[in-house]
């Protein structure tokens, strides 16, 4: 019953999407704009069927209807309800189905919001987006069909992947990433629509920029949550391993970020058109390549939860997509000519061009590093590893350069800089940067990379705060407004700029936290008897004996620990554990993390011995690491919301 | 319920019993163990180094590094021990030689080419700005906006 | 002309990328390379579980050796246990069969052997040092060592079919 209904809805969605794609592209290219309501209607139909199919799947999961193949694969009566719902995206077929629903949501929102605007582009853009939707609907209907009906349903299932059940972050991390990945379809459609039409009007740039920002923030949050999850669950004391799947989410983020900067040059100078459009297209292509990496089973990764035979289908799609993009850029690129010339290297546009170059280089490092094991094995039959040390060495210098540009860029005027003004503006931030480095040296911190990061962070912070506060100060001085009002009004007058700088502050916080937590961590490892303590930095960790327990979906063995600070005070800490799930061959560790902003005490259980009651631990002190997730997510989201907030003046005018 | 009972239930389902590793060497040599271990890939894990992996087998491999360090072997000899068994795959970063040199050099090459392109796109210092750009390029329309607002 | 070249180059990159990704199908990304094939088998001296004796590989000089790395917690090892027991009976007079238990406890192993029986000497590798020396990358794994003490092959999977095992062992018996 559920199978038939759910699968019928998928087929219906496939029909709607295919109709929207063909009608949109054909009538768009032949410029018959009267067909637009049909395209829009089909898009709404697609969204509704996909959403409905997902709801049926959630219902089937909750009813434990094991006659549905996917439910039999990931469901289990013992799984808590929340994880039962979450298991919608815990394995390949379900996650692609969920992907279809997210795609439906995005397409619906886009078609609905612009129902009265941009008629000249809408058919082509919706057509391109619907073509992508058609591919995913085809995947759900064919190679990754979750709705297969099992004639002899099992009585119970294995439950979702234990790694997914081990932490609450796993409930929100995948949807965030999907919202980021799927959302890139929209800017892709917008850009491809403009290219197919052969013109890129100023008005069409606004949706392109805004609809890149939406998936961008979800991708950012998804990436940060993913690293937080890795930190809180995997127990090796890190949050970023340059794993193929992490890289897969990072690459579209890099190109989308580069896009957001080059679009400023495009708007201001009517130049870099081809490059900016190419960035919008590649952000989408990279999300598809990224999905391929996660889902094809071709890459060796912690996250490749699923292996299946959708790989070849996906690869054909990637090939078609890439050829389409290359041909489109080649055919229409010459139409996108620059309408004005750019200034020298010491100008706003110069810094943005360098910023784009640096982003492109980091993307290249990540892409090449991720693919190289495949290249080496495919062409030279030599298996090799490109791991964390490579990426750190190659990408970190570029990231420090990025931090530098983040400070220099906002100081520089468009066109040409006047040397004296420049010296005056650079004086204060530069001085602060130097003072930060000197203070760190005096406090005993060493190391070129972290000190460069801290110094540049000071420099960027001053530049950014000045840019944020300057207009408010003008209001305070001229109109005797209070600082609060002045800030609010000046922010709401230039949301995009204000939001952008808040995001910059978020990036500075993340950069400092990453540099501090990786350069100045303290590590200790050893085996303790009950009652013994082990020092880690200026803390002592006391082992109070083994503990065990049982929850509906797992059993666990843990170590009871107490943290002792230098002044001898005791702090209770949740102990690290091994969680044992049914049908998982290895226990899944759950480290103990204590602390919030200044430092984390991170204790993970390596081994225990029931006969002697001893336990082995890995312990770390990570300074500032929590700032990545607490402050990073907050500032990035705040800045993006400020930038995206609908423009009241325009709304009042229309 | 005793701990042993939980464990026996747990173990009967088929789990590797977590085993304790050797005690660390003195600070200086242990630092070397950890540094070398960071550059060697764990044989039973997913792309993590033997110093990072919590897997029991990784601890056995790190114990081997410890043994070789204690025996006075050089870093290269230790890497070689693992390469003999697992090939180049055992190294967390590819060597800067042979085909693998590509992965080190290509991004730098891209940077150089990119710099040429950037400077080619930008106006050369000394040449005058293009005549009558459509936007007044040195003005800041945001501050203008602020000023306009203030004048209202 | 220049544009045409750029287009060709871009399509070339696309083709190369798709080619590389397509070549990766059918290969197991989790497969760990093994380079000790054709090299002398590392020597070891470890304790026997089923007798009070220390066993060294070097004491079997001139005879082919089959080494099976396993553990009691590993499901597939249990499936292949009867195949190996049968093989030790069948080929035991021509080759030395040794089981090596690693990543496990002595108590578990003794209990397992008591319950399931055994047909060839079982050794215990308490710190997995022998496993590391042999470049083990999973469990179970079976090594075939010829008369000259050279590793001829590593079979990185459980034997479920006696015929497959018979075919493998023939190579070191010649």
PDB file of C-alpha atoms in Angstrom, chain A residues 234-237 241 243 267-270 272 300-302 304 339-345 347-351 353-354 357-358 361 364-365 368-369 372 376 380 382-390 393-394 398 413-417 467 470-471 474-475 478-479 481 489-490 493-494 497-498 521 523 525-527 546-550 555-557 578 580-587 604-610 612 614-616 618 620 649, chain B residues 1-11 13-24 30 34 38-41 44-49 51-56 59 66 86-96 98-125 128-147 149-152:
ATOM      1  CA  UNK A 234      34.664  10.066  16.175  1.00  0.00           C
ATOM      2  CA  UNK A 235      36.912  10.487  19.173  1.00  0.00           C
ATOM      3  CA  UNK A 236      40.227  11.087  17.462  1.00  0.00           C
ATOM      4  CA  UNK A 237      40.443  14.623  18.737  1.00  0.00           C
ATOM      5  CA  UNK A 241      40.293  15.266   8.355  1.00  0.00           C
ATOM      6  CA  UNK A 243      38.155  13.283   4.067  1.00  0.00           C
ATOM      7  CA  UNK A 267      27.732  44.775 -10.528  1.00  0.00           C
ATOM      8  CA  UNK A 268      30.024  47.682  -9.976  1.00  0.00           C
ATOM      9  CA  UNK A 269      32.210  47.488 -13.058  1.00  0.00           C
ATOM     10  CA  UNK A 270      30.170  45.348 -15.467  1.00  0.00           C
ATOM     11  CA  UNK A 272      34.268  39.610 -15.024  1.00  0.00           C
ATOM     12  CA  UNK A 300      37.403   5.606   0.487  1.00  0.00           C
ATOM     13  CA  UNK A 301      35.857   7.741   3.160  1.00  0.00           C
ATOM     14  CA  UNK A 302      34.607   7.715   6.719  1.00  0.00           C
ATOM     15  CA  UNK A 304      30.658   6.670   2.582  1.00  0.00           C
ATOM     16  CA  UNK A 339      31.562  47.238 -20.223  1.00  0.00           C
ATOM     17  CA  UNK A 340      34.305  49.037 -18.371  1.00  0.00           C
ATOM     18  CA  UNK A 341      37.925  48.474 -17.574  1.00  0.00           C
ATOM     19  CA  UNK A 342      39.255  47.590 -14.180  1.00  0.00           C
ATOM     20  CA  UNK A 343      41.661  49.503 -11.982  1.00  0.00           C
ATOM     21  CA  UNK A 344      45.147  48.442 -10.915  1.00  0.00           C
ATOM     22  CA  UNK A 345      46.125  45.769  -8.463  1.00  0.00           C
ATOM     23  CA  UNK A 347      42.149  48.703  -5.766  1.00  0.00           C
ATOM     24  CA  UNK A 348      39.005  47.019  -4.555  1.00  0.00           C
ATOM     25  CA  UNK A 349      38.645  45.088  -7.805  1.00  0.00           C
ATOM     26  CA  UNK A 350      42.306  44.110  -7.676  1.00  0.00           C
ATOM     27  CA  UNK A 351      41.871  42.619  -4.223  1.00  0.00           C
ATOM     28  CA  UNK A 353      40.509  39.330  -8.302  1.00  0.00           C
ATOM     29  CA  UNK A 354      43.300  38.092  -6.045  1.00  0.00           C
ATOM     30  CA  UNK A 357      42.504  33.493  -7.530  1.00  0.00           C
ATOM     31  CA  UNK A 358      43.189  32.291  -4.007  1.00  0.00           C
ATOM     32  CA  UNK A 361      43.788  27.702  -5.988  1.00  0.00           C
ATOM     33  CA  UNK A 364      42.296  23.178  -7.140  1.00  0.00           C
ATOM     34  CA  UNK A 365      44.300  21.810  -4.186  1.00  0.00           C
ATOM     35  CA  UNK A 368      43.351  17.473  -7.164  1.00  0.00           C
ATOM     36  CA  UNK A 369      44.181  16.031  -3.767  1.00  0.00           C
ATOM     37  CA  UNK A 372      44.721  12.061  -7.225  1.00  0.00           C
ATOM     38  CA  UNK A 376      47.295   7.416  -9.774  1.00  0.00           C
ATOM     39  CA  UNK A 380      49.688   4.248 -13.178  1.00  0.00           C
ATOM     40  CA  UNK A 382      49.806   2.679  -8.012  1.00  0.00           C
ATOM     41  CA  UNK A 383      47.614   3.068  -4.958  1.00  0.00           C
ATOM     42  CA  UNK A 384      48.571   6.035  -2.890  1.00  0.00           C
ATOM     43  CA  UNK A 385      47.190   8.297  -0.221  1.00  0.00           C
ATOM     44  CA  UNK A 386      46.693  12.036  -0.254  1.00  0.00           C
ATOM     45  CA  UNK A 387      45.824  12.779   3.337  1.00  0.00           C
ATOM     46  CA  UNK A 388      45.582  15.467   5.921  1.00  0.00           C
ATOM     47  CA  UNK A 389      49.256  16.527   5.974  1.00  0.00           C
ATOM     48  CA  UNK A 390      49.168  17.299   2.233  1.00  0.00           C
ATOM     49  CA  UNK A 393      50.595  22.149   3.867  1.00  0.00           C
ATOM     50  CA  UNK A 394      49.075  23.211   0.570  1.00  0.00           C
ATOM     51  CA  UNK A 398      46.414  30.148   0.784  1.00  0.00           C
ATOM     52  CA  UNK A 413      38.544  52.071  -3.017  1.00  0.00           C
ATOM     53  CA  UNK A 414      37.248  51.042  -6.399  1.00  0.00           C
ATOM     54  CA  UNK A 415      39.349  52.127  -9.348  1.00  0.00           C
ATOM     55  CA  UNK A 416      42.558  53.545  -7.972  1.00  0.00           C
ATOM     56  CA  UNK A 417      43.916  54.090  -4.513  1.00  0.00           C
ATOM     57  CA  UNK A 467      33.725  49.680   8.182  1.00  0.00           C
ATOM     58  CA  UNK A 470      31.957  54.340  10.559  1.00  0.00           C
ATOM     59  CA  UNK A 471      28.546  55.072   9.056  1.00  0.00           C
ATOM     60  CA  UNK A 474      28.609  59.659  11.222  1.00  0.00           C
ATOM     61  CA  UNK A 475      24.970  59.443  12.244  1.00  0.00           C
ATOM     62  CA  UNK A 478      25.567  64.480  12.795  1.00  0.00           C
ATOM     63  CA  UNK A 479      22.209  63.649  14.298  1.00  0.00           C
ATOM     64  CA  UNK A 481      21.354  59.569  17.652  1.00  0.00           C
ATOM     65  CA  UNK A 489      19.552  52.325  10.912  1.00  0.00           C
ATOM     66  CA  UNK A 490      22.874  52.278   9.116  1.00  0.00           C
ATOM     67  CA  UNK A 493      20.315  50.982   4.952  1.00  0.00           C
ATOM     68  CA  UNK A 494      23.036  48.717   3.565  1.00  0.00           C
ATOM     69  CA  UNK A 497      27.453  45.280   3.086  1.00  0.00           C
ATOM     70  CA  UNK A 498      26.747  45.127   6.811  1.00  0.00           C
ATOM     71  CA  UNK A 521      46.692  21.715  21.817  1.00  0.00           C
ATOM     72  CA  UNK A 523      47.932  15.784  24.208  1.00  0.00           C
ATOM     73  CA  UNK A 525      47.775   9.305  26.553  1.00  0.00           C
ATOM     74  CA  UNK A 526      48.031   6.529  29.075  1.00  0.00           C
ATOM     75  CA  UNK A 527      46.413   3.756  31.088  1.00  0.00           C
ATOM     76  CA  UNK A 546      34.280   1.724  34.849  1.00  0.00           C
ATOM     77  CA  UNK A 547      30.572   2.158  34.386  1.00  0.00           C
ATOM     78  CA  UNK A 548      28.047   0.517  32.128  1.00  0.00           C
ATOM     79  CA  UNK A 549      24.463   0.862  31.068  1.00  0.00           C
ATOM     80  CA  UNK A 550      21.775   0.033  28.656  1.00  0.00           C
ATOM     81  CA  UNK A 555      24.552  -0.816  25.402  1.00  0.00           C
ATOM     82  CA  UNK A 556      27.524   1.070  26.629  1.00  0.00           C
ATOM     83  CA  UNK A 557      30.650   0.775  28.720  1.00  0.00           C
ATOM     84  CA  UNK A 578      32.024   2.903  24.031  1.00  0.00           C
ATOM     85  CA  UNK A 580      27.640  -1.007  21.349  1.00  0.00           C
ATOM     86  CA  UNK A 581      24.931  -1.189  18.730  1.00  0.00           C
ATOM     87  CA  UNK A 582      23.321  -4.315  17.494  1.00  0.00           C
ATOM     88  CA  UNK A 583      24.781  -5.353  14.124  1.00  0.00           C
ATOM     89  CA  UNK A 584      27.800  -3.162  14.224  1.00  0.00           C
ATOM     90  CA  UNK A 585      31.111  -4.956  14.501  1.00  0.00           C
ATOM     91  CA  UNK A 586      33.023  -2.181  16.223  1.00  0.00           C
ATOM     92  CA  UNK A 587      31.999  -0.221  19.269  1.00  0.00           C
ATOM     93  CA  UNK A 604      38.333   9.665  24.705  1.00  0.00           C
ATOM     94  CA  UNK A 605      38.349   6.081  25.847  1.00  0.00           C
ATOM     95  CA  UNK A 606      40.843   3.922  23.980  1.00  0.00           C
ATOM     96  CA  UNK A 607      40.495   0.645  25.790  1.00  0.00           C
ATOM     97  CA  UNK A 608      39.374  -0.894  29.034  1.00  0.00           C
ATOM     98  CA  UNK A 609      40.124  -4.125  30.797  1.00  0.00           C
ATOM     99  CA  UNK A 610      37.308  -5.643  32.782  1.00  0.00           C
ATOM    100  CA  UNK A 612      41.793  -5.230  36.251  1.00  0.00           C
ATOM    101  CA  UNK A 614      41.868  -0.220  34.144  1.00  0.00           C
ATOM    102  CA  UNK A 615      41.189   2.048  31.213  1.00  0.00           C
ATOM    103  CA  UNK A 616      43.349   3.703  28.569  1.00  0.00           C
ATOM    104  CA  UNK A 618      43.550   9.788  24.880  1.00  0.00           C
ATOM    105  CA  UNK A 620      43.572  16.678  24.745  1.00  0.00           C
ATOM    106  CA  UNK A 649      12.139  50.405   0.914  1.00  0.00           C
TER     107      UNK A 649
ATOM    108  CA  UNK B   1      23.636  -6.683  36.460  1.00  0.00           C
ATOM    109  CA  UNK B   2      27.356  -6.987  36.668  1.00  0.00           C
ATOM    110  CA  UNK B   3      29.784  -5.409  34.310  1.00  0.00           C
ATOM    111  CA  UNK B   4      31.034  -8.826  33.299  1.00  0.00           C
ATOM    112  CA  UNK B   5      27.544  -9.820  32.257  1.00  0.00           C
ATOM    113  CA  UNK B   6      27.097  -6.752  30.069  1.00  0.00           C
ATOM    114  CA  UNK B   7      30.486  -7.417  28.582  1.00  0.00           C
ATOM    115  CA  UNK B   8      29.775 -11.018  27.890  1.00  0.00           C
ATOM    116  CA  UNK B   9      26.566 -10.029  26.128  1.00  0.00           C
ATOM    117  CA  UNK B  10      28.434  -7.404  24.234  1.00  0.00           C
ATOM    118  CA  UNK B  11      31.275  -9.706  23.311  1.00  0.00           C
ATOM    119  CA  UNK B  13      27.702 -10.265  19.587  1.00  0.00           C
ATOM    120  CA  UNK B  14      31.154 -10.085  18.104  1.00  0.00           C
ATOM    121  CA  UNK B  15      33.227  -7.088  19.055  1.00  0.00           C
ATOM    122  CA  UNK B  16      36.961  -6.708  19.035  1.00  0.00           C
ATOM    123  CA  UNK B  17      38.006  -6.361  22.664  1.00  0.00           C
ATOM    124  CA  UNK B  18      39.744  -2.982  22.962  1.00  0.00           C
ATOM    125  CA  UNK B  19      43.397  -3.566  23.825  1.00  0.00           C
ATOM    126  CA  UNK B  20      45.758  -1.245  25.586  1.00  0.00           C
ATOM    127  CA  UNK B  21      48.846   0.016  23.819  1.00  0.00           C
ATOM    128  CA  UNK B  22      52.404   0.229  25.077  1.00  0.00           C
ATOM    129  CA  UNK B  23      53.383   2.963  27.449  1.00  0.00           C
ATOM    130  CA  UNK B  24      54.782   6.081  25.778  1.00  0.00           C
ATOM    131  CA  UNK B  30      57.441   9.977  22.077  1.00  0.00           C
ATOM    132  CA  UNK B  34      53.544  10.827  17.288  1.00  0.00           C
ATOM    133  CA  UNK B  38      50.802  11.209  11.877  1.00  0.00           C
ATOM    134  CA  UNK B  39      52.368  10.510   8.484  1.00  0.00           C
ATOM    135  CA  UNK B  40      51.513   6.813   8.355  1.00  0.00           C
ATOM    136  CA  UNK B  41      48.145   5.514   7.307  1.00  0.00           C
ATOM    137  CA  UNK B  44      42.248  -0.960   9.030  1.00  0.00           C
ATOM    138  CA  UNK B  45      40.743   2.550   9.182  1.00  0.00           C
ATOM    139  CA  UNK B  46      39.293   5.013   6.713  1.00  0.00           C
ATOM    140  CA  UNK B  47      42.047   7.366   5.713  1.00  0.00           C
ATOM    141  CA  UNK B  48      43.267   8.351   9.178  1.00  0.00           C
ATOM    142  CA  UNK B  49      46.795   8.123  10.459  1.00  0.00           C
ATOM    143  CA  UNK B  51      48.513   8.412  15.495  1.00  0.00           C
ATOM    144  CA  UNK B  52      44.942   9.660  15.129  1.00  0.00           C
ATOM    145  CA  UNK B  53      42.954   6.464  14.858  1.00  0.00           C
ATOM    146  CA  UNK B  54      41.345   5.072  17.990  1.00  0.00           C
ATOM    147  CA  UNK B  55      41.342   1.576  16.436  1.00  0.00           C
ATOM    148  CA  UNK B  56      43.152  -1.127  18.336  1.00  0.00           C
ATOM    149  CA  UNK B  59      47.701   1.186  18.270  1.00  0.00           C
ATOM    150  CA  UNK B  66      57.656   3.077  19.037  1.00  0.00           C
ATOM    151  CA  UNK B  86      51.556  -1.499   2.060  1.00  0.00           C
ATOM    152  CA  UNK B  87      53.347   0.390  -0.717  1.00  0.00           C
ATOM    153  CA  UNK B  88      53.159   4.164  -1.175  1.00  0.00           C
ATOM    154  CA  UNK B  89      49.609   3.893   0.122  1.00  0.00           C
ATOM    155  CA  UNK B  90      51.002   3.791   3.666  1.00  0.00           C
ATOM    156  CA  UNK B  91      52.222   7.396   3.467  1.00  0.00           C
ATOM    157  CA  UNK B  92      49.624   9.997   4.454  1.00  0.00           C
ATOM    158  CA  UNK B  93      51.163  12.488   2.037  1.00  0.00           C
ATOM    159  CA  UNK B  94      52.533  11.470  -1.350  1.00  0.00           C
ATOM    160  CA  UNK B  95      56.274  11.779  -1.908  1.00  0.00           C
ATOM    161  CA  UNK B  96      57.542  14.837  -3.720  1.00  0.00           C
ATOM    162  CA  UNK B  98      57.718  10.826  -9.612  1.00  0.00           C
ATOM    163  CA  UNK B  99      54.113  11.088 -10.716  1.00  0.00           C
ATOM    164  CA  UNK B 100      53.039  12.206  -7.262  1.00  0.00           C
ATOM    165  CA  UNK B 101      55.021  15.403  -7.755  1.00  0.00           C
ATOM    166  CA  UNK B 102      52.068  16.594  -9.884  1.00  0.00           C
ATOM    167  CA  UNK B 103      49.870  16.919  -6.868  1.00  0.00           C
ATOM    168  CA  UNK B 104      52.408  19.233  -5.233  1.00  0.00           C
ATOM    169  CA  UNK B 105      53.340  21.282  -8.281  1.00  0.00           C
ATOM    170  CA  UNK B 106      50.051  21.683 -10.175  1.00  0.00           C
ATOM    171  CA  UNK B 107      48.390  24.062  -7.681  1.00  0.00           C
ATOM    172  CA  UNK B 108      51.499  26.263  -7.651  1.00  0.00           C
ATOM    173  CA  UNK B 109      51.503  26.270 -11.439  1.00  0.00           C
ATOM    174  CA  UNK B 110      47.841  27.256 -11.331  1.00  0.00           C
ATOM    175  CA  UNK B 111      48.745  30.088  -8.977  1.00  0.00           C
ATOM    176  CA  UNK B 112      51.411  31.428 -11.349  1.00  0.00           C
ATOM    177  CA  UNK B 113      49.138  31.227 -14.398  1.00  0.00           C
ATOM    178  CA  UNK B 114      46.346  32.801 -12.355  1.00  0.00           C
ATOM    179  CA  UNK B 115      48.583  35.699 -11.352  1.00  0.00           C
ATOM    180  CA  UNK B 116      49.368  36.350 -15.021  1.00  0.00           C
ATOM    181  CA  UNK B 117      45.665  36.332 -15.817  1.00  0.00           C
ATOM    182  CA  UNK B 118      44.831  38.646 -12.916  1.00  0.00           C
ATOM    183  CA  UNK B 119      47.482  41.156 -13.856  1.00  0.00           C
ATOM    184  CA  UNK B 120      46.458  40.871 -17.506  1.00  0.00           C
ATOM    185  CA  UNK B 121      42.884  41.731 -16.612  1.00  0.00           C
ATOM    186  CA  UNK B 122      43.807  44.611 -14.359  1.00  0.00           C
ATOM    187  CA  UNK B 123      45.097  47.957 -15.559  1.00  0.00           C
ATOM    188  CA  UNK B 124      48.868  48.218 -15.464  1.00  0.00           C
ATOM    189  CA  UNK B 125      50.149  50.741 -12.958  1.00  0.00           C
ATOM    190  CA  UNK B 128      45.545  56.155 -17.100  1.00  0.00           C
ATOM    191  CA  UNK B 129      42.118  54.957 -16.127  1.00  0.00           C
ATOM    192  CA  UNK B 130      39.740  54.226 -18.950  1.00  0.00           C
ATOM    193  CA  UNK B 131      37.928  57.345 -20.104  1.00  0.00           C
ATOM    194  CA  UNK B 132      34.596  58.076 -18.491  1.00  0.00           C
ATOM    195  CA  UNK B 133      33.759  54.857 -16.668  1.00  0.00           C
ATOM    196  CA  UNK B 134      29.998  54.408 -16.285  1.00  0.00           C
ATOM    197  CA  UNK B 135      30.197  54.596 -12.525  1.00  0.00           C
ATOM    198  CA  UNK B 136      32.175  57.122 -10.597  1.00  0.00           C
ATOM    199  CA  UNK B 137      34.655  54.562  -9.460  1.00  0.00           C
ATOM    200  CA  UNK B 138      36.311  56.276  -6.521  1.00  0.00           C
ATOM    201  CA  UNK B 139      33.137  57.382  -4.832  1.00  0.00           C
ATOM    202  CA  UNK B 140      31.539  55.183  -2.233  1.00  0.00           C
ATOM    203  CA  UNK B 141      27.859  54.982  -2.889  1.00  0.00           C
ATOM    204  CA  UNK B 142      27.196  53.510   0.504  1.00  0.00           C
ATOM    205  CA  UNK B 143      28.572  56.536   2.341  1.00  0.00           C
ATOM    206  CA  UNK B 144      26.779  58.710  -0.202  1.00  0.00           C
ATOM    207  CA  UNK B 145      23.600  56.963   0.762  1.00  0.00           C
ATOM    208  CA  UNK B 146      24.293  57.603   4.402  1.00  0.00           C
ATOM    209  CA  UNK B 147      24.908  61.270   3.682  1.00  0.00           C
ATOM    210  CA  UNK B 149      19.778  59.879   4.446  1.00  0.00           C
ATOM    211  CA  UNK B 150      21.203  62.401   6.823  1.00  0.00           C
ATOM    212  CA  UNK B 151      20.227  65.302   4.644  1.00  0.00           C
ATOM    213  CA  UNK B 152      16.582  64.234   4.617  1.00  0.00           C
TER     214      UNK B 152
END
